[in-house]
Amino acid sequence: MSEADWTAWIGQTELVEDEICLAQALAAAATLEPPSATLTVGAPLPPLWHWFYFLPRAPQSQLGSDGHPQRGGFIPPIPYPRRMFAGARIRFHRPLLI
């Protein structure tokens, strides 16, 4: 695939839905040990904790050698062996509640 072909992926968006459950927030808190997080049902999720949710889910048969979903869907099928998060724009219209 030439670099010119990769431009078809520029500007694509992906919609991911998830449920923000207390158990996952408590697991994150056990790892991070935040000093003042109030983690109860109905409380707002602490800033940046949305990264613990909305994760890609793929059957094992559809994983690449790096453990991520195979390329060619949202991620272009580039031949490089490593992936890097290069940025995103995320808009929250209201606080994410546990």
mmCIF file of C-alpha atoms in Angstrom:
data_model
loop_
_atom_site.group_PDB
_atom_site.id
_atom_site.type_symbol
_atom_site.label_atom_id
_atom_site.label_comp_id
_atom_site.label_asym_id
_atom_site.label_seq_id
_atom_site.Cartn_x
_atom_site.Cartn_y
_atom_site.Cartn_z
ATOM 1 C CA MET A 1 0.000 0.000 0.000
ATOM 2 C CA SER A 2 1.449 3.360 -0.975
ATOM 3 C CA GLU A 3 1.374 6.424 1.244
ATOM 4 C CA ALA A 4 -1.130 8.010 -1.142
ATOM 5 C CA ASP A 5 -3.592 5.219 -0.363
ATOM 6 C CA TRP A 6 -3.370 5.959 3.373
ATOM 7 C CA THR A 7 -5.058 9.311 2.899
ATOM 8 C CA ALA A 8 -8.413 7.521 2.701
ATOM 9 C CA TRP A 9 -8.139 6.981 6.477
ATOM 10 C CA ILE A 10 -7.483 10.636 7.337
ATOM 11 C CA GLY A 11 -10.479 12.242 9.001
ATOM 12 C CA GLN A 12 -12.307 8.992 9.710
ATOM 13 C CA THR A 13 -14.288 8.824 12.914
ATOM 14 C CA GLU A 14 -15.195 5.908 15.110
ATOM 15 C CA LEU A 15 -18.152 5.675 17.480
ATOM 16 C CA VAL A 16 -17.614 3.433 20.501
ATOM 17 C CA GLU A 17 -20.215 2.839 23.201
ATOM 18 C CA ASP A 18 -19.683 1.438 26.680
ATOM 19 C CA GLU A 19 -21.278 1.398 30.120
ATOM 20 C CA ILE A 20 -19.417 3.215 32.864
ATOM 21 C CA CYS A 21 -19.703 0.768 35.742
ATOM 22 C CA LEU A 22 -18.503 1.209 39.306
ATOM 23 C CA ALA A 23 -16.469 -2.025 39.301
ATOM 24 C CA GLN A 24 -14.157 -0.815 36.542
ATOM 25 C CA ALA A 25 -13.722 2.582 38.227
ATOM 26 C CA LEU A 26 -12.822 0.846 41.501
ATOM 27 C CA ALA A 27 -10.275 -1.315 39.664
ATOM 28 C CA ALA A 28 -8.695 1.823 38.189
ATOM 29 C CA ALA A 29 -8.660 3.443 41.633
ATOM 30 C CA ALA A 30 -6.917 0.405 43.114
ATOM 31 C CA THR A 31 -4.195 0.826 40.508
ATOM 32 C CA LEU A 32 -3.828 4.612 40.607
ATOM 33 C CA GLU A 33 -4.657 5.245 44.284
ATOM 34 C CA PRO A 34 -6.116 8.717 43.641
ATOM 35 C CA PRO A 35 -6.163 10.859 46.803
ATOM 36 C CA SER A 36 -9.625 12.352 46.445
ATOM 37 C CA ALA A 37 -11.715 10.426 43.927
ATOM 38 C CA THR A 38 -15.328 9.907 45.022
ATOM 39 C CA LEU A 39 -16.332 6.665 43.374
ATOM 40 C CA THR A 40 -19.994 5.912 43.844
ATOM 41 C CA VAL A 41 -22.829 5.209 41.447
ATOM 42 C CA GLY A 42 -23.964 8.563 40.064
ATOM 43 C CA ALA A 43 -20.673 10.373 40.766
ATOM 44 C CA PRO A 44 -18.760 11.878 37.838
ATOM 45 C CA LEU A 45 -15.896 9.857 36.451
ATOM 46 C CA PRO A 46 -12.546 11.549 37.259
ATOM 47 C CA PRO A 47 -10.884 13.432 34.384
ATOM 48 C CA LEU A 48 -9.166 11.219 31.793
ATOM 49 C CA TRP A 49 -10.608 8.041 33.282
ATOM 50 C CA HIS A 50 -12.682 7.565 30.145
ATOM 51 C CA TRP A 51 -9.545 5.825 28.823
ATOM 52 C CA PHE A 52 -10.382 2.852 31.075
ATOM 53 C CA TYR A 53 -13.608 2.408 29.116
ATOM 54 C CA PHE A 54 -14.558 2.343 25.425
ATOM 55 C CA LEU A 55 -11.820 -0.177 24.625
ATOM 56 C CA PRO A 56 -11.780 -2.145 21.364
ATOM 57 C CA ARG A 57 -13.146 -5.667 21.628
ATOM 58 C CA ALA A 58 -12.288 -8.285 19.056
ATOM 59 C CA PRO A 59 -12.326 -12.082 19.037
ATOM 60 C CA GLN A 60 -8.900 -13.644 19.446
ATOM 61 C CA SER A 61 -9.049 -14.857 15.846
ATOM 62 C CA GLN A 62 -9.249 -11.208 14.710
ATOM 63 C CA LEU A 63 -6.255 -9.926 16.699
ATOM 64 C CA GLY A 64 -3.004 -8.934 15.057
ATOM 65 C CA SER A 65 0.412 -10.083 16.235
ATOM 66 C CA ASP A 66 0.597 -7.001 18.493
ATOM 67 C CA GLY A 67 -2.577 -7.985 20.367
ATOM 68 C CA HIS A 68 -4.698 -5.196 18.875
ATOM 69 C CA PRO A 69 -7.590 -5.738 16.448
ATOM 70 C CA GLN A 70 -6.251 -6.412 12.955
ATOM 71 C CA ARG A 71 -5.581 -3.417 10.766
ATOM 72 C CA GLY A 72 -7.710 -2.532 7.801
ATOM 73 C CA GLY A 73 -10.868 -1.393 9.568
ATOM 74 C CA PHE A 74 -10.491 1.875 11.448
ATOM 75 C CA ILE A 75 -6.690 1.577 11.413
ATOM 76 C CA PRO A 76 -5.165 1.449 7.905
ATOM 77 C CA PRO A 77 -3.321 -1.744 6.922
ATOM 78 C CA ILE A 78 0.132 -0.162 7.144
ATOM 79 C CA PRO A 79 3.113 -2.537 7.301
ATOM 80 C CA TYR A 80 4.815 -1.040 10.364
ATOM 81 C CA PRO A 81 5.060 -3.341 13.416
ATOM 82 C CA ARG A 82 4.335 -0.811 16.194
ATOM 83 C CA ARG A 83 1.317 1.331 16.916
ATOM 84 C CA MET A 84 1.380 4.739 18.524
ATOM 85 C CA PHE A 85 -1.453 6.914 19.759
ATOM 86 C CA ALA A 86 -1.057 10.155 17.861
ATOM 87 C CA GLY A 87 -4.005 12.120 19.183
ATOM 88 C CA ALA A 88 -7.749 12.454 19.223
ATOM 89 C CA ARG A 89 -10.513 14.936 19.687
ATOM 90 C CA ILE A 90 -13.100 13.858 22.185
ATOM 91 C CA ARG A 91 -16.126 15.896 23.120
ATOM 92 C CA PHE A 92 -18.161 15.265 26.249
ATOM 93 C CA HIS A 93 -21.500 17.038 26.254
ATOM 94 C CA ARG A 94 -21.957 16.423 29.970
ATOM 95 C CA PRO A 95 -19.971 14.711 32.752
ATOM 96 C CA LEU A 96 -19.580 10.951 32.448
ATOM 97 C CA LEU A 97 -21.370 9.472 35.449
ATOM 98 C CA ILE A 98 -20.548 6.171 37.090
#
